[in-house]
Amino acid sequence: MSLRILRARRLLLAALLVWAANGGASSAESAPALEKKAAGLFSAARYADAEALFRSARESVSGHTGHQVYLRLTSNIAGCRYAQFDYQGAVALYQEVRDKALAFGEFETAGVALINLSSVYSSLWEPDASDASIREAALHLKSNSRFYAVLKAQESAMQARRFNRPAALRAAREAVDAADARGDNCLVAQVWNRIGLMALAMNSMVEAEAHLTEALRLRRLHKLPMLESSYRSLARLRLAQGRPDDALHLLRSAESARTVAPTRSAPWAWEADRAAVLAAAGLSAQARLSYRRSIEQARAFRSAVLPVQSAVLASEVSAAQIAGEYALLLSQDAPVGQPSAAARESLQVLETARDEAFQADLIQSAWRQRILGGGYARALSMLRSAEAGLLVSTGASSQALARKWRSEVAKQEARMGAFVRRSANPDGRPGLPKAPPAGEVWLSFKTGDRGGLLWIMSGRGVRIVPIPSTAEITRLSARLRHAISHDHPWQQPAADLHDALFTHLTPAESAKPHWRLSLDGPLHEIPFAALAAPSPSGRRPLILDHTLTVTPSLLHNPPEAVPVNRRFVGVGDAIYNLADSRLPRPAGRAFPWFALGAAARTGSEWDLPRLPGSARELQSVAGVLDSAGIDCRLLTGAGASIAAVSRELAQPPSILHFAAHILAAPDSGSAVALSHSSPGGARTIIRPGEVFIALSRSGAGAQLLSSTSVAASLRADNSLVVLSGCGSASGAILPGVGFQGMARAWLAARARSFLGSLWAQPDSAEPFFLAFYQALTRNHDFRTALQAAQTAMLKQSDWRNRPRHWAGWRLVG
């Protein structure tokens, strides 16, 4: 989510608070002094104090004043909750305002509450729920409403974030027309600037030029705020057009505008823009300084980061992407293929950003589970206020206040995630070790349109070598995956992809038995086990000579391996369809299933086939582990439920193994209804691209364990989580942040490692998992047990040696 959009939402909230303080839908008077003082405290970012006064004002009017005053004050309290990161509280209060406003026939008030709800859902990275709120608001705010322009501007922002250009432009034009009719040039300029940035992101230079220059014209002509923003936006456009000198001129104009009329934009986003322009203009030393400042400020400016989203930092360019650009700039000083301090420094920057993105997942998970509670919310709110103050004054007292609250936030987060061990630099940040452990080589990839880089870390140090472009890697990967999935000859595509990525490894590096991989972009989809390396006897799949472990970051160090001597929980052979005789059948009860997409479907359309082989898989595995003295519990049939899994995780097992259907929601962002029988007839709205483990259906409908629910409500401390299902290790890939889906969700739920497949597997993967668990009982660790299982399959003389049965399994963590 862009910081510009987030900032617009904050301004929208502030504007709605001003509207409310001035009477909202009526001029009824109630505790005016308290309201006025509270509004002043809110403007000063003293949200807790403002909330206390708004609540006092509401208590003083309850029962003997008009309902409009009560709704106005409740909206203000919701705004304070939102500003203090209590999104659940804000949602509940805005929904209360909406419901009561509709009951009283106050449709405009209800529409404004729904716009605010849309803002909260957007901050939670719930675009479907945000869109649903906007659509409902449109039912209550007609074209003659004074808030119709704000409604359409919000709708345009949502569509722009989805890169739905026609819908975004349509809503933008309606917003501009409505704002023009009311003389609101500020909103007009804001809308056109946003649409221009969308066009720029979609490489539509002519369209971007028209909209961004119009926004600048309006801001200069009418002396509107955010002139600095227009200059910066145009500087980005000039940079994309290959005109760095013009971009530098515009950046200096932005600096002048910032001096005359400072805005409370995040300094790290400003420094990132400045760094990119300086680098393009050939001013490398200044660019490095700006990148360094940007990254440090991004760490500090927590008000724009957590706990807003689970994976995407709230920035105009994600902090991870900024770090990636900085790492590429630093890499220019590293001699190609030779160990150097510059190579090590650039790798440190890149992996620190990836580690911080993963830590953000952990903190967001803890936040949603209420592990980080009210004390954390207060500390985060106070830090937000202190950091905002630094944008206006950088005096000693302001700096000291910010340091105090940064320290308090860090302490609370450390208590939550103390299990994560980090190798620290003297300044306290995670650092690379001097060398990987014996027998290991660490490989970190950064892809790019014109070619990428591979960092190789071994006992000799860190060195950088080139790799092909994103497009070429994607082409080679698709060629190999097609050959594997269709049982075509795969050895040559596997050799070609290996050579494209690893041809620059030295014999000593290639001989390391354990490879640790930090991936980027299309490399997340590559079955590395199948890549064919040269050897004296010909090409050999990598898995014969190497363990391959994917990690969120090379700085992510979970605890040491725990011997598999405790407990195994297997979940499978669930009830998936109405024909299953195990399904309880209450008289007269319908059996709604779930719909992926906005359209309603009949129950029979979404019946899934039973997986009888999953029962055999679990029983065979349990037999192996039981003979080794490991306590095994199997959850099958109606027992394969979310409630049963949650009970078992009250004391997390050593291994949690699912043999189930894996489902993925569409990436289009359409509304997703999980059950037609949810309370009150409402449908559960989730973010696009969600991944589900399908468990047993019951009389209440589907039981789907989503990746969001895993991260938000489960704890799998130090467990190995195994998903024996189709595409269980696949998921969306976010720029800079990396791979999403079930793997990341379970790691965020504190699992030590995750084992899943990149593609569809047979009904039962029994032969593979027998080999895997037999290796575990022989005191292998997870990575060598996986290697043993894949090697065992590869050496078979029947169908099991085909790579689609062994190459897709991946260990993450």
Coordinates of C-alpha atoms in Angstrom, one line a residue, residues 3 118 144 189 230 267 272 321 334 402 488 516-517 591 682 765:
L3 CA 2.3 5.8 1.9
S118 CA -13.1 1.3 4.0
N144 CA -25.5 15.7 -4.5
A189 CA -5.2 17.7 -7.4
S230 CA 3.8 17.0 -7.1
P267 CA 11.2 11.2 5.6
A272 CA 14.4 7.0 -1.2
Q321 CA 12.6 -2.7 -2.4
A334 CA 32.4 -4.9 -5.8
A402 CA 11.5 9.3 20.0
H488 CA 8.8 -35.1 -21.1
R516 CA 21.0 -22.3 1.9
L517 CA 18.9 -20.2 -0.5
F591 CA -25.2 -28.1 3.6
A682 CA -23.1 -12.2 6.2
A765 CA 2.5 -39.4 -1.2

